[in-house]
Amino acid sequence: MSVPAPEATATIATVGVDAAPSWLSERLASHPDSRRAFDLARELFIAGHRIDMGGLASTLGVDRTSLFRWVGNRDALLSEVLWSLAMPTLVQAERATAGRTGPDRIAELLTHFVADLNQAPYFRDFLRREPARALRLLTTKESEIQRRYVATAEWLVRAELGERPLGGAIDVHNLAYLLVRVSESFTYADLIAGDQPSAARARAAFRVLLRAD
């Protein structure tokens, strides 16, 4: 998977942050020092390095106190770095499924997203390096990432299925949450159940859940 550019602007890329902004996401737009620290952390993460706050501060030529004032704690910084990589990956998945509609498009878009995550070396390196932290940041409400992903899935469900998905059998939020949990299950299968991550099995589960023919 090629490293996605950070400046994706499609709606699917922005709906998550709009729904669940953080102190750091809001700060990045107007504080050059915060942006500089964030950009360096992102570069290090993509290169497969562990983001170390002491080392990051040293490289930036500041003390740890200044760095924490700019970006918050390590979890806050990691969360924003992770989401900054998820956003353009979602855009890529959206573009790859532009010719599809309805349940089929949702299933294939999310499958593309799972496949890209499973194939991204820097992402898999992070999961292997810090599995407990990765699960906490990516799959619980302790960070904004899951809330943003659910909001993105809600936006997608509304766009493709309307306000009464599957004939009103389930509401938009609950369907979006289930789709996210399926996505997480097959992206982090090795951490959760000792199984292999699998986009193919995620696709099958998405299609069953969405009743996609």
mmCIF file of C-alpha atoms in Angstrom:
data_model
loop_
_atom_site.group_PDB
_atom_site.id
_atom_site.type_symbol
_atom_site.label_atom_id
_atom_site.label_comp_id
_atom_site.label_asym_id
_atom_site.label_seq_id
_atom_site.Cartn_x
_atom_site.Cartn_y
_atom_site.Cartn_z
ATOM 1 C CA MET A 1 0.000 0.000 0.000
ATOM 2 C CA SER A 2 1.364 3.386 -0.926
ATOM 3 C CA VAL A 3 1.589 5.996 1.813
ATOM 4 C CA PRO A 4 -1.503 8.197 1.465
ATOM 5 C CA ALA A 5 -1.132 11.954 1.241
ATOM 6 C CA PRO A 6 -2.267 13.820 4.381
ATOM 7 C CA GLU A 7 -4.357 16.461 2.623
ATOM 8 C CA ALA A 8 -7.413 14.420 1.601
ATOM 9 C CA THR A 9 -10.460 16.688 1.442
ATOM 10 C CA ALA A 10 -13.390 14.449 0.454
ATOM 11 C CA THR A 11 -16.409 14.417 2.757
ATOM 12 C CA ILE A 12 -15.726 10.855 3.823
ATOM 13 C CA ALA A 13 -12.364 12.110 5.075
ATOM 14 C CA THR A 14 -13.763 14.928 7.183
ATOM 15 C CA VAL A 15 -17.007 13.582 8.641
ATOM 16 C CA GLY A 16 -15.237 11.665 11.410
ATOM 17 C CA VAL A 17 -13.295 14.613 12.798
ATOM 18 C CA ASP A 18 -16.353 16.831 12.426
ATOM 19 C CA ALA A 19 -18.323 14.393 14.588
ATOM 20 C CA ALA A 20 -15.598 13.773 17.185
ATOM 21 C CA PRO A 21 -13.034 16.582 17.265
ATOM 22 C CA SER A 22 -10.227 16.515 19.793
ATOM 23 C CA TRP A 23 -8.177 19.178 21.482
ATOM 24 C CA LEU A 24 -5.284 18.315 19.183
ATOM 25 C CA SER A 25 -7.290 18.092 15.949
ATOM 26 C CA GLU A 26 -8.574 21.614 16.563
ATOM 27 C CA ARG A 27 -5.158 22.898 17.565
ATOM 28 C CA LEU A 28 -3.414 21.599 14.439
ATOM 29 C CA ALA A 29 -5.269 24.055 12.217
ATOM 30 C CA SER A 30 -3.917 27.163 13.929
ATOM 31 C CA HIS A 31 -0.729 26.349 15.867
ATOM 32 C CA PRO A 32 2.382 25.961 13.676
ATOM 33 C CA ASP A 33 4.450 24.344 16.450
ATOM 34 C CA SER A 34 1.758 21.726 17.035
ATOM 35 C CA ARG A 35 1.596 21.049 13.306
ATOM 36 C CA ARG A 36 5.382 20.763 13.078
ATOM 37 C CA ALA A 37 5.505 18.226 15.896
ATOM 38 C CA PHE A 38 2.579 16.297 14.468
ATOM 39 C CA ASP A 39 4.082 16.154 10.970
ATOM 40 C CA LEU A 40 7.367 14.817 12.332
ATOM 41 C CA ALA A 41 5.557 12.202 14.432
ATOM 42 C CA ARG A 42 3.579 11.133 11.368
ATOM 43 C CA GLU A 43 6.739 10.784 9.295
ATOM 44 C CA LEU A 44 8.372 8.672 11.997
ATOM 45 C CA PHE A 45 5.292 6.464 12.289
ATOM 46 C CA ILE A 46 5.128 5.854 8.528
ATOM 47 C CA ALA A 47 8.830 4.974 8.567
ATOM 48 C CA GLY A 48 8.038 2.232 11.093
ATOM 49 C CA HIS A 49 9.485 3.930 14.172
ATOM 50 C CA ARG A 50 7.980 4.063 17.632
ATOM 51 C CA ILE A 51 6.827 7.562 18.511
ATOM 52 C CA ASP A 52 8.854 8.451 21.604
ATOM 53 C CA MET A 53 7.998 11.784 23.187
ATOM 54 C CA GLY A 54 11.510 12.358 24.533
ATOM 55 C CA GLY A 55 13.131 11.613 21.196
ATOM 56 C CA LEU A 56 10.544 13.684 19.351
ATOM 57 C CA ALA A 57 11.160 16.673 21.643
ATOM 58 C CA SER A 58 14.911 16.333 21.172
ATOM 59 C CA THR A 59 14.605 16.230 17.376
ATOM 60 C CA LEU A 60 12.402 19.321 17.473
ATOM 61 C CA GLY A 61 14.904 21.082 19.718
ATOM 62 C CA VAL A 62 12.489 21.637 22.598
ATOM 63 C CA ASP A 63 11.906 20.154 26.040
ATOM 64 C CA ARG A 64 9.207 17.597 26.809
ATOM 65 C CA THR A 65 7.085 20.204 28.582
ATOM 66 C CA SER A 66 6.874 22.280 25.403
ATOM 67 C CA LEU A 67 6.039 19.223 23.323
ATOM 68 C CA PHE A 68 3.234 18.184 25.674
ATOM 69 C CA ARG A 69 1.898 21.727 25.535
ATOM 70 C CA TRP A 70 1.889 21.556 21.731
ATOM 71 C CA VAL A 71 0.353 18.106 21.160
ATOM 72 C CA GLY A 72 -0.846 16.701 24.483
ATOM 73 C CA ASN A 73 0.200 13.259 25.682
ATOM 74 C CA ARG A 74 1.482 10.361 23.594
ATOM 75 C CA ASP A 75 -1.922 8.690 23.243
ATOM 76 C CA ALA A 76 -3.475 11.910 21.955
ATOM 77 C CA LEU A 77 -0.698 12.312 19.407
ATOM 78 C CA LEU A 78 -0.849 8.674 18.298
ATOM 79 C CA SER A 79 -4.614 8.875 17.884
ATOM 80 C CA GLU A 80 -4.354 11.856 15.552
ATOM 81 C CA VAL A 81 -1.515 10.271 13.575
ATOM 82 C CA LEU A 82 -3.533 7.070 13.142
ATOM 83 C CA TRP A 83 -6.639 8.916 12.029
ATOM 84 C CA SER A 84 -4.619 11.101 9.649
ATOM 85 C CA LEU A 85 -3.652 7.875 7.863
ATOM 86 C CA ALA A 86 -7.162 6.411 8.000
ATOM 87 C CA MET A 87 -8.751 9.455 6.319
ATOM 88 C CA PRO A 88 -6.976 9.273 2.946
ATOM 89 C CA THR A 89 -7.248 5.490 3.044
ATOM 90 C CA LEU A 90 -11.029 5.890 3.277
ATOM 91 C CA VAL A 91 -10.901 8.328 0.361
ATOM 92 C CA GLN A 92 -8.980 5.780 -1.705
ATOM 93 C CA ALA A 93 -11.623 3.154 -0.883
ATOM 94 C CA GLU A 94 -14.404 5.582 -1.812
ATOM 95 C CA ARG A 95 -12.823 6.266 -5.176
ATOM 96 C CA ALA A 96 -12.212 2.571 -5.842
ATOM 97 C CA THR A 97 -15.939 1.851 -5.412
ATOM 98 C CA ALA A 98 -17.321 4.882 -7.256
ATOM 99 C CA GLY A 99 -19.220 2.697 -9.721
ATOM 100 C CA ARG A 100 -21.151 0.814 -7.039
ATOM 101 C CA THR A 101 -24.272 1.755 -5.078
ATOM 102 C CA GLY A 102 -26.286 0.678 -2.058
ATOM 103 C CA PRO A 103 -25.295 -2.260 0.163
ATOM 104 C CA ASP A 104 -22.810 -3.443 -2.458
ATOM 105 C CA ARG A 105 -20.898 -0.172 -2.292
ATOM 106 C CA ILE A 106 -20.790 -0.088 1.501
ATOM 107 C CA ALA A 107 -19.527 -3.677 1.663
ATOM 108 C CA GLU A 108 -16.862 -3.153 -0.998
ATOM 109 C CA LEU A 109 -15.712 0.232 0.322
ATOM 110 C CA LEU A 110 -15.215 -1.108 3.830
ATOM 111 C CA THR A 111 -13.516 -4.203 2.433
ATOM 112 C CA HIS A 112 -11.053 -1.991 0.556
ATOM 113 C CA PHE A 113 -10.391 -0.119 3.783
ATOM 114 C CA VAL A 114 -9.739 -3.322 5.745
ATOM 115 C CA ALA A 115 -7.485 -4.664 2.981
ATOM 116 C CA ASP A 116 -5.429 -1.470 2.848
ATOM 117 C CA LEU A 117 -4.939 -1.465 6.618
ATOM 118 C CA ASN A 118 -3.971 -5.120 6.615
ATOM 119 C CA GLN A 119 -1.375 -4.474 3.898
ATOM 120 C CA ALA A 120 0.142 -1.265 5.336
ATOM 121 C CA PRO A 121 3.569 -2.153 6.813
ATOM 122 C CA TYR A 122 3.695 0.816 9.183
ATOM 123 C CA PHE A 123 0.252 -0.041 10.571
ATOM 124 C CA ARG A 124 1.011 -3.731 11.078
ATOM 125 C CA ASP A 125 4.351 -2.760 12.667
ATOM 126 C CA PHE A 126 2.494 -0.615 15.178
ATOM 127 C CA LEU A 127 0.059 -3.432 16.012
ATOM 128 C CA ARG A 128 2.923 -5.856 16.599
ATOM 129 C CA ARG A 129 4.978 -3.319 18.557
ATOM 130 C CA GLU A 130 2.240 -2.064 20.888
ATOM 131 C CA PRO A 131 -0.727 -4.445 20.707
ATOM 132 C CA ALA A 132 -2.433 -3.440 23.961
ATOM 133 C CA ARG A 133 -2.152 0.275 23.265
ATOM 134 C CA ALA A 134 -3.249 -0.238 19.654
ATOM 135 C CA LEU A 135 -6.450 -2.024 20.683
ATOM 136 C CA ARG A 136 -7.194 0.591 23.331
ATOM 137 C CA LEU A 137 -6.719 3.484 20.935
ATOM 138 C CA LEU A 138 -8.360 1.895 17.904
ATOM 139 C CA THR A 139 -11.281 -0.110 19.238
ATOM 140 C CA THR A 140 -12.548 1.646 22.371
ATOM 141 C CA LYS A 141 -13.954 5.038 23.219
ATOM 142 C CA GLU A 142 -10.807 5.950 25.149
ATOM 143 C CA SER A 143 -9.716 7.749 21.987
ATOM 144 C CA GLU A 144 -11.678 9.418 19.238
ATOM 145 C CA ILE A 145 -10.777 6.886 16.549
ATOM 146 C CA GLN A 146 -13.675 4.459 16.966
ATOM 147 C CA ARG A 147 -16.185 7.298 17.358
ATOM 148 C CA ARG A 148 -14.875 8.850 14.149
ATOM 149 C CA TYR A 149 -15.044 5.549 12.309
ATOM 150 C CA VAL A 150 -18.625 4.961 13.471
ATOM 151 C CA ALA A 151 -19.582 8.496 12.382
ATOM 152 C CA THR A 152 -18.008 7.823 8.990
ATOM 153 C CA ALA A 153 -19.905 4.562 8.667
ATOM 154 C CA GLU A 154 -23.136 6.362 9.623
ATOM 155 C CA TRP A 155 -22.514 8.910 6.882
ATOM 156 C CA LEU A 156 -21.914 6.105 4.402
ATOM 157 C CA VAL A 157 -25.058 4.193 5.441
ATOM 158 C CA ARG A 158 -27.188 7.315 5.100
ATOM 159 C CA ALA A 159 -25.689 8.117 1.701
ATOM 160 C CA GLU A 160 -26.297 4.619 0.320
ATOM 161 C CA LEU A 161 -29.299 3.286 2.270
ATOM 162 C CA GLY A 162 -31.100 6.354 3.605
ATOM 163 C CA GLU A 163 -32.528 6.895 7.079
ATOM 164 C CA ARG A 164 -34.259 3.480 7.263
ATOM 165 C CA PRO A 165 -31.612 0.952 6.253
ATOM 166 C CA LEU A 166 -32.644 -2.628 5.497
ATOM 167 C CA GLY A 167 -36.308 -1.679 5.446
ATOM 168 C CA GLY A 168 -36.117 -0.166 8.905
ATOM 169 C CA ALA A 169 -34.936 -3.409 10.509
ATOM 170 C CA ILE A 170 -32.143 -1.488 12.244
ATOM 171 C CA ASP A 171 -31.353 2.178 12.750
ATOM 172 C CA VAL A 172 -28.456 3.964 11.086
ATOM 173 C CA HIS A 173 -26.267 4.235 14.164
ATOM 174 C CA ASN A 174 -26.565 0.601 15.201
ATOM 175 C CA LEU A 175 -25.910 -0.664 11.686
ATOM 176 C CA ALA A 176 -22.858 1.598 11.428
ATOM 177 C CA TYR A 177 -21.585 0.352 14.779
ATOM 178 C CA LEU A 178 -21.961 -3.279 13.713
ATOM 179 C CA LEU A 179 -20.100 -2.582 10.458
ATOM 180 C CA VAL A 180 -17.260 -1.006 12.408
ATOM 181 C CA ARG A 181 -17.073 -3.953 14.786
ATOM 182 C CA VAL A 182 -16.910 -6.355 11.834
ATOM 183 C CA SER A 183 -14.154 -4.226 10.331
ATOM 184 C CA GLU A 184 -12.221 -4.249 13.598
ATOM 185 C CA SER A 185 -12.676 -7.984 14.075
ATOM 186 C CA PHE A 186 -11.021 -8.842 10.768
ATOM 187 C CA THR A 187 -8.365 -6.122 10.932
ATOM 188 C CA TYR A 188 -7.172 -6.975 14.448
ATOM 189 C CA ALA A 189 -7.964 -10.699 14.356
ATOM 190 C CA ASP A 190 -4.396 -11.599 15.291
ATOM 191 C CA LEU A 191 -4.540 -9.446 18.424
ATOM 192 C CA ILE A 192 -8.099 -10.340 19.436
ATOM 193 C CA ALA A 193 -8.271 -14.056 18.682
ATOM 194 C CA GLY A 194 -4.861 -15.177 17.444
ATOM 195 C CA ASP A 195 -6.293 -15.516 13.935
ATOM 196 C CA GLN A 196 -5.122 -14.033 10.626
ATOM 197 C CA PRO A 197 -6.497 -10.636 9.531
ATOM 198 C CA SER A 198 -8.636 -11.149 6.437
ATOM 199 C CA ALA A 199 -10.306 -8.691 4.099
ATOM 200 C CA ALA A 200 -12.012 -11.589 2.301
ATOM 201 C CA ARG A 201 -13.757 -12.740 5.470
ATOM 202 C CA ALA A 202 -14.616 -9.137 6.305
ATOM 203 C CA ARG A 203 -16.273 -8.819 2.883
ATOM 204 C CA ALA A 204 -18.359 -11.934 3.476
ATOM 205 C CA ALA A 205 -19.489 -10.618 6.875
ATOM 206 C CA PHE A 206 -20.275 -7.142 5.514
ATOM 207 C CA ARG A 207 -22.372 -8.606 2.710
ATOM 208 C CA VAL A 208 -24.335 -10.869 5.055
ATOM 209 C CA LEU A 209 -24.980 -7.998 7.464
ATOM 210 C CA LEU A 210 -26.061 -5.667 4.654
ATOM 211 C CA ARG A 211 -28.069 -8.344 2.798
ATOM 212 C CA ALA A 212 -26.024 -7.547 -0.291
ATOM 213 C CA ASP A 213 -26.745 -9.967 -3.156
#
